[in-house]
mmCIF file of C-alpha atoms in Angstrom:
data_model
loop_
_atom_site.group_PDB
_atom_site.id
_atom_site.type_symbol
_atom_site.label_atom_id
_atom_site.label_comp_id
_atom_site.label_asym_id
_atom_site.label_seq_id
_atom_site.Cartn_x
_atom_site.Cartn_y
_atom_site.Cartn_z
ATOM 1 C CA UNK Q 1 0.638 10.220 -12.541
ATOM 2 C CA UNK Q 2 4.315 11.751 -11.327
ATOM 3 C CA UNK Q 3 5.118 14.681 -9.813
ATOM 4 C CA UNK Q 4 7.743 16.432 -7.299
ATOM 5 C CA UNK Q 5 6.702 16.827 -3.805
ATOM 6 C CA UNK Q 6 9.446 18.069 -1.217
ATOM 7 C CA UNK Q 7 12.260 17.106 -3.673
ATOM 8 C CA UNK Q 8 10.773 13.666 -4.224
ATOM 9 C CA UNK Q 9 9.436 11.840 -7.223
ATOM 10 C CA UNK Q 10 5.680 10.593 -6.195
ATOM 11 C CA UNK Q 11 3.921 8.578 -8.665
ATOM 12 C CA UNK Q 12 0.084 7.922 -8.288
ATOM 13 C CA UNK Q 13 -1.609 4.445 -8.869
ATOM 14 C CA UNK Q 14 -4.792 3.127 -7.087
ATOM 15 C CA UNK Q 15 -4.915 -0.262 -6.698
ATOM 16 C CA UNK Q 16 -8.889 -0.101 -6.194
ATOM 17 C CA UNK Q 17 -10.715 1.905 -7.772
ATOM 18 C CA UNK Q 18 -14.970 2.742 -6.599
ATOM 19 C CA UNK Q 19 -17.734 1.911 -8.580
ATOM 20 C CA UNK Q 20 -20.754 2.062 -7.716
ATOM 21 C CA UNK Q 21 -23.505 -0.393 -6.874
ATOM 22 C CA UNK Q 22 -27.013 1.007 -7.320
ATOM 23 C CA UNK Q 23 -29.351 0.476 -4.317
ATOM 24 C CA UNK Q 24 -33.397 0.922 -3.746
ATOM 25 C CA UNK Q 25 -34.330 4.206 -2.512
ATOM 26 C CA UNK Q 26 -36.805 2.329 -0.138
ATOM 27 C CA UNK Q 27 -33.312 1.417 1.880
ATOM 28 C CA UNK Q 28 -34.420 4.303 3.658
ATOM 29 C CA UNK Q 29 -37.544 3.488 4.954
ATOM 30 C CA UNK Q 30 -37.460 3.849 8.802
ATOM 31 C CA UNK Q 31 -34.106 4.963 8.605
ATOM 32 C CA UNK Q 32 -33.678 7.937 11.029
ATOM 33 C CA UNK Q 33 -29.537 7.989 11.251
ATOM 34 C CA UNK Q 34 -26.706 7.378 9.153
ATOM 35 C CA UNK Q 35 -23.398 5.132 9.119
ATOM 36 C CA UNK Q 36 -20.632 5.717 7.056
ATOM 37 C CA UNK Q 37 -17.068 4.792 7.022
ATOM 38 C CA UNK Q 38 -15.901 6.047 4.216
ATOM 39 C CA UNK Q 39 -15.239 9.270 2.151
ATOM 40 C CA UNK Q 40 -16.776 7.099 -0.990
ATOM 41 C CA UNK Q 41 -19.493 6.455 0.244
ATOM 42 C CA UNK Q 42 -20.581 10.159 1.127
ATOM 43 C CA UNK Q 43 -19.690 10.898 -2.479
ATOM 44 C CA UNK Q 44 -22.020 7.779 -3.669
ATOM 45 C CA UNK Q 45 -24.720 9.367 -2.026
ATOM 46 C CA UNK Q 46 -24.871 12.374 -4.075
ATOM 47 C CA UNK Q 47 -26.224 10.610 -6.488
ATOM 48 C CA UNK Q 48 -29.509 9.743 -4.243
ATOM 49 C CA UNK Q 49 -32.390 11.521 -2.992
ATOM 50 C CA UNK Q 50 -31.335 11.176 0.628
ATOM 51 C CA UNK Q 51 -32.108 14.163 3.125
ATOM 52 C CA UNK Q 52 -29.698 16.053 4.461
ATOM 53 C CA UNK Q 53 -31.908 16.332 7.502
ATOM 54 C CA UNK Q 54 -30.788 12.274 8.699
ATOM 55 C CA UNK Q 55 -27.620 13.074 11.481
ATOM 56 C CA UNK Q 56 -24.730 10.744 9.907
ATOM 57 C CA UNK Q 57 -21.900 9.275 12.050
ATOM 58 C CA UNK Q 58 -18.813 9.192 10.440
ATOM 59 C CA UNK Q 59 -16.155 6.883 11.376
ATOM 60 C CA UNK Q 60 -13.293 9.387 11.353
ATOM 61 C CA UNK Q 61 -12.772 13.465 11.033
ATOM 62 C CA UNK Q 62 -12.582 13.192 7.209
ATOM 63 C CA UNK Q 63 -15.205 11.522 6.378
ATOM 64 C CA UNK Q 64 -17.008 13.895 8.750
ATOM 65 C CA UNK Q 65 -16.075 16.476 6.447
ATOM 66 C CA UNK Q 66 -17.145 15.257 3.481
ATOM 67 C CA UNK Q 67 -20.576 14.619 4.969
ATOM 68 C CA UNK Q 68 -20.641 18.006 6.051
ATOM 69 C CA UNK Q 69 -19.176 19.367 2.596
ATOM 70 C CA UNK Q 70 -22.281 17.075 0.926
ATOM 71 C CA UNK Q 71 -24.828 18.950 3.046
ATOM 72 C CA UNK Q 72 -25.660 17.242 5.553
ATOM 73 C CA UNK Q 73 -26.010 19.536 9.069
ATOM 74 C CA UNK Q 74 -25.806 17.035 12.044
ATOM 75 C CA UNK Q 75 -22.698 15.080 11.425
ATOM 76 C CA UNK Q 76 -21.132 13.096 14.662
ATOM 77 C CA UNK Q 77 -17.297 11.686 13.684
ATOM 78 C CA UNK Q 78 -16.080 8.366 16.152
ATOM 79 C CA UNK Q 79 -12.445 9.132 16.609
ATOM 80 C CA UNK Q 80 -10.691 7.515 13.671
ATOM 81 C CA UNK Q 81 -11.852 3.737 14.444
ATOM 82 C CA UNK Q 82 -14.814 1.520 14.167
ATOM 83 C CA UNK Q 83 -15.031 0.770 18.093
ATOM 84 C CA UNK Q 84 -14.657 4.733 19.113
ATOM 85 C CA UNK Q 85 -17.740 4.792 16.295
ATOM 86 C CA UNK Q 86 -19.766 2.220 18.026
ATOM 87 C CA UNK Q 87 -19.189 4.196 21.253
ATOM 88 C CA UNK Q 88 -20.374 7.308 19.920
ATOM 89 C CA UNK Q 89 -23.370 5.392 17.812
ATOM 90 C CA UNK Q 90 -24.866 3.771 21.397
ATOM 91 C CA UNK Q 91 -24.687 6.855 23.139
ATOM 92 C CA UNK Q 92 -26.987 8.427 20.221
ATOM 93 C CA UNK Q 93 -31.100 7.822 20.498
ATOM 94 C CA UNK Q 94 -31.750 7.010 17.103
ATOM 95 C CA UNK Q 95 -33.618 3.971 16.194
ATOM 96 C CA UNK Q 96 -33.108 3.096 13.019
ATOM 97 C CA UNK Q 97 -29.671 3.406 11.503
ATOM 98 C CA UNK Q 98 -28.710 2.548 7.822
ATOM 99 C CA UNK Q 99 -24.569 1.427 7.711
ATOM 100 C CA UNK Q 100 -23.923 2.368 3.596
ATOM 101 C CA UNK Q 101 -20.666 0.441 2.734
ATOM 102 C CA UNK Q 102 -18.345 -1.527 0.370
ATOM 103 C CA UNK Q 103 -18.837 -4.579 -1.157
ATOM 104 C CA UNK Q 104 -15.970 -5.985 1.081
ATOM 105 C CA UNK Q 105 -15.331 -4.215 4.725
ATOM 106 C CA UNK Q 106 -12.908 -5.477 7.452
ATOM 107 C CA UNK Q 107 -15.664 -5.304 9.819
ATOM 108 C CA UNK Q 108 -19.832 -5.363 9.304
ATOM 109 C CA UNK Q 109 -21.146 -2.626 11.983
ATOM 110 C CA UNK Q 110 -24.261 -3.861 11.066
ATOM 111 C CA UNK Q 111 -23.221 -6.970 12.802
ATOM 112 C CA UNK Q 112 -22.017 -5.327 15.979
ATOM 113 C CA UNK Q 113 -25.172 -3.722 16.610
ATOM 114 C CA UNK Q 114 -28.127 -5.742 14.711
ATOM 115 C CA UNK Q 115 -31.016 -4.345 16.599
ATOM 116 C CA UNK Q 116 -30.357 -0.743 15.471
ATOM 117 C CA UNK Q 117 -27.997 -0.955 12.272
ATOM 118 C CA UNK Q 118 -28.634 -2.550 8.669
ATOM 119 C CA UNK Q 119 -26.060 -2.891 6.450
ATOM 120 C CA UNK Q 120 -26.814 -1.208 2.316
ATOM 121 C CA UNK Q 121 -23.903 -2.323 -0.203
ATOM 122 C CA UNK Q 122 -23.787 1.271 -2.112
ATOM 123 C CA UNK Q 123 -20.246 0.692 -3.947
ATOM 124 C CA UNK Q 124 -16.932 -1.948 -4.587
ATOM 125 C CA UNK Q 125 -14.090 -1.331 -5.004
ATOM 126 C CA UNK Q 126 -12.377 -2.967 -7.928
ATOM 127 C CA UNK Q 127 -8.808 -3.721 -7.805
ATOM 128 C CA UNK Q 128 -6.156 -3.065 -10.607
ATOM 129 C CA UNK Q 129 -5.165 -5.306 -13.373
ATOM 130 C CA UNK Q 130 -1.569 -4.099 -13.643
ATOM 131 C CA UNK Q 131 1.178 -1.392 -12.702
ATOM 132 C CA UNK Q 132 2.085 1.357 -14.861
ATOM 133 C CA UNK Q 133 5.659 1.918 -16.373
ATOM 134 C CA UNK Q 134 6.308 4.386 -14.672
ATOM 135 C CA UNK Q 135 5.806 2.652 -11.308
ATOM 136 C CA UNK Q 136 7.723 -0.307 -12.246
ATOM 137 C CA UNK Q 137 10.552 1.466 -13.648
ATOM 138 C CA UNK Q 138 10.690 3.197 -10.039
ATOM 139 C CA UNK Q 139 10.807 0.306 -8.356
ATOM 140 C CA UNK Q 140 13.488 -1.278 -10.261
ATOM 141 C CA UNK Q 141 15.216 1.583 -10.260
ATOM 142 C CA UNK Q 142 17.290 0.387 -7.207
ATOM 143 C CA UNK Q 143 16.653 3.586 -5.204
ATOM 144 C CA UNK Q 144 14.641 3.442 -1.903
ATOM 145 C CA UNK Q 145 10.863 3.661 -2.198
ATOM 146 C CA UNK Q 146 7.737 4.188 0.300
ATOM 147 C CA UNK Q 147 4.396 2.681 -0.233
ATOM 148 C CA UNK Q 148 1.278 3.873 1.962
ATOM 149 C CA UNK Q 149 -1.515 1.750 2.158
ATOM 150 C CA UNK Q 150 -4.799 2.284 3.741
ATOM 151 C CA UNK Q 151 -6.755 -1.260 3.628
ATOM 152 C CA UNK Q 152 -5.333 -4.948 3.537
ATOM 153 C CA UNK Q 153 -7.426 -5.558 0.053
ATOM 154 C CA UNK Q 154 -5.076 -2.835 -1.221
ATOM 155 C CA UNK Q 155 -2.137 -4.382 -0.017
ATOM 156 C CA UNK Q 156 -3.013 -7.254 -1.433
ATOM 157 C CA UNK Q 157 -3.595 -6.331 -4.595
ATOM 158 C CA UNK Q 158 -0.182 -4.411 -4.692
ATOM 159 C CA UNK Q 159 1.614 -7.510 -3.822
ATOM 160 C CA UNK Q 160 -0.082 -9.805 -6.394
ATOM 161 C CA UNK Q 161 0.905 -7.428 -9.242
ATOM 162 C CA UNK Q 162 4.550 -7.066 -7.734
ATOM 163 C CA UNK Q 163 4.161 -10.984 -8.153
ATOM 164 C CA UNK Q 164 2.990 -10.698 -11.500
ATOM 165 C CA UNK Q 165 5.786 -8.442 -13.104
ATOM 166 C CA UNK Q 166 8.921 -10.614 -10.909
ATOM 167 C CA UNK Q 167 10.014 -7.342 -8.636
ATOM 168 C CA UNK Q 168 9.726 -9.530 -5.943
ATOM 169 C CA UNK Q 169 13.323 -9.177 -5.572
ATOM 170 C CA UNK Q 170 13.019 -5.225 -5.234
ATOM 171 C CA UNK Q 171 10.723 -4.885 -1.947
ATOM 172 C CA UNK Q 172 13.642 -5.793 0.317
ATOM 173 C CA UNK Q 173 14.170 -1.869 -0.706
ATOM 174 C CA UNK Q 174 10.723 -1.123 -0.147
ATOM 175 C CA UNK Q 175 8.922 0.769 3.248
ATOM 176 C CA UNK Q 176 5.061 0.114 3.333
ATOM 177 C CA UNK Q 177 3.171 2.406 5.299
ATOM 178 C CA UNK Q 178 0.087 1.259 6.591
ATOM 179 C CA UNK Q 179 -3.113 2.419 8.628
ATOM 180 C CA UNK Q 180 -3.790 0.060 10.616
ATOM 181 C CA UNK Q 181 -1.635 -3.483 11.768
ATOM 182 C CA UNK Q 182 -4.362 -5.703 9.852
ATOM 183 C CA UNK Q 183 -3.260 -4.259 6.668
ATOM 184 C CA UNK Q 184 0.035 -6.788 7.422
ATOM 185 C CA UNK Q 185 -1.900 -9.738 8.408
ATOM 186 C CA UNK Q 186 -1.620 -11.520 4.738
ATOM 187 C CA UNK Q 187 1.645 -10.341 4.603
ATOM 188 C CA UNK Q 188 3.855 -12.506 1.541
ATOM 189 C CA UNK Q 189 6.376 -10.088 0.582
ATOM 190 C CA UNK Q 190 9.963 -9.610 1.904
ATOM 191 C CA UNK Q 191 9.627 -6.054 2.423
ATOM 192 C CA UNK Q 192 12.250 -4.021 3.897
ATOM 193 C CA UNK Q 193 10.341 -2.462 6.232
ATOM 194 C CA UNK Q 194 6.352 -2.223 7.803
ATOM 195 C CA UNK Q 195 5.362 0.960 9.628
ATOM 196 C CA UNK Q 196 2.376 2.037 11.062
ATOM 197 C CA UNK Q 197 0.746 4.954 10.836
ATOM 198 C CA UNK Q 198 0.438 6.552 15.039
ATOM 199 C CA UNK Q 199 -2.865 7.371 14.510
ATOM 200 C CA UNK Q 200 -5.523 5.715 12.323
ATOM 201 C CA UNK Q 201 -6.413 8.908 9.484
ATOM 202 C CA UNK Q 202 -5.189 11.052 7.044
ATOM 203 C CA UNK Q 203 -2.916 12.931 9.092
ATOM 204 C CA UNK Q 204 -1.076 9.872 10.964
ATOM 205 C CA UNK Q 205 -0.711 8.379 7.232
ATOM 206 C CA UNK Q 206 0.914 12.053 6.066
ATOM 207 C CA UNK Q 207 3.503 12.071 9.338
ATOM 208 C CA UNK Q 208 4.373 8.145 8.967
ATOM 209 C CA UNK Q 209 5.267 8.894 4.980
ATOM 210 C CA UNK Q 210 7.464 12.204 6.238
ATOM 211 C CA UNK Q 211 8.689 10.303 8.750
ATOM 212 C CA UNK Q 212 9.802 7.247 5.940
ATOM 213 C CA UNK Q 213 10.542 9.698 3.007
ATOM 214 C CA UNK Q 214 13.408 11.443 5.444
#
């Protein structure tokens, strides 16, 4: 999808897309908290009987918000990063906690705190098989372009499929904007520049793209 935004042309093109992976209701047996760290996964759980009554703890502000939005009345958010969400998780007195994730996760909480977290695979996220036209006529357009990324499976993916069409050549051009520094670790690419977003959300990612567009 393009549009305008602020004078610029912004084209749209997920490189993973949710799907979901169905899961026993009986998940929830002794389960007396939930864990989620991700927007998708609130929306996943719409589609379960799961009581709104259970306090969740949300890694960040927006996923805190869609919890809330879903229904759910006792929502605690961990400051944007998986540590900050431990924090808040061991200073909570719930017993049994149920972590619903990805397929795939840069870190297992259900590993960090084994005694009182189990891990439930509720979706993947599958990653895209090419690039639109209209994306790769932007990039080999020879104009200067800004790519925001939010995981390193994404960045991956984005890389492979620059791979795959030969635009190799046009990254040097290129500003990729991530979330976090781990999003660089596999790194390939010549791009012209890496920036990260000041603060791990939605709103850091939003100031480090104005920041880049300008």
């Amino acid at each position: 999808m393009r549009r305008k935004l602020s004078g610029r042309d912004v084209a749209t093109t997920p490189m993973l897309t949710p799907r979901l992976v169905p899961w026993p209701v009986s998940a929830l047996d002794d389960v007396d908290a939930l864990v989620v760290t991700s927007q998708v996964a609130v929306k996943f759980l719409e589609q379960f009987p799961v009581s709104r009554d259970l306090p969740v703890f949300a890694v960040g502000p927006a996923t805190a918000d869609a919890a809330r939005e879903s229904g759910f009345r006792e929502v605690t958010h961990g400051g944007g990063t998986a540590e900050k969400l431990l924090h808040a998780i061991d200073a909570a007195s719930f017993k049994g906690g149920l972590y619903l994730s990805a397929r795939q996760v840069s870190r297992d909480l259900s590993l960090d705190r084994p005694s009182r977290i189990k891990r439930q695979i509720t979706y993947e996220m599958t990653p895209a098989k090419s690039l639109p036209d209209l994306v790769i006529n932007m990039i080999k357009s020879g104009q200067r372009f800004v790519v925001p990324f939010y995981s390193p499976r994404a960045f991956q993916v984005f890389e492979s499929l620059t791979m795959h069409y030969g635009l190799e050549a046009h990254i040097s051009r290129a500003v990729a904007i991530a979330m976090h520094q781990r999003v660089f670790e596999a790194q390939t690419l010549p791009w012209g520049q890496t920036r990260i977003a000041v603060a791990p959300d939605g709103e850091g990612m939003i100031e480090a793209l104005k920041t880049a567009a300008y």
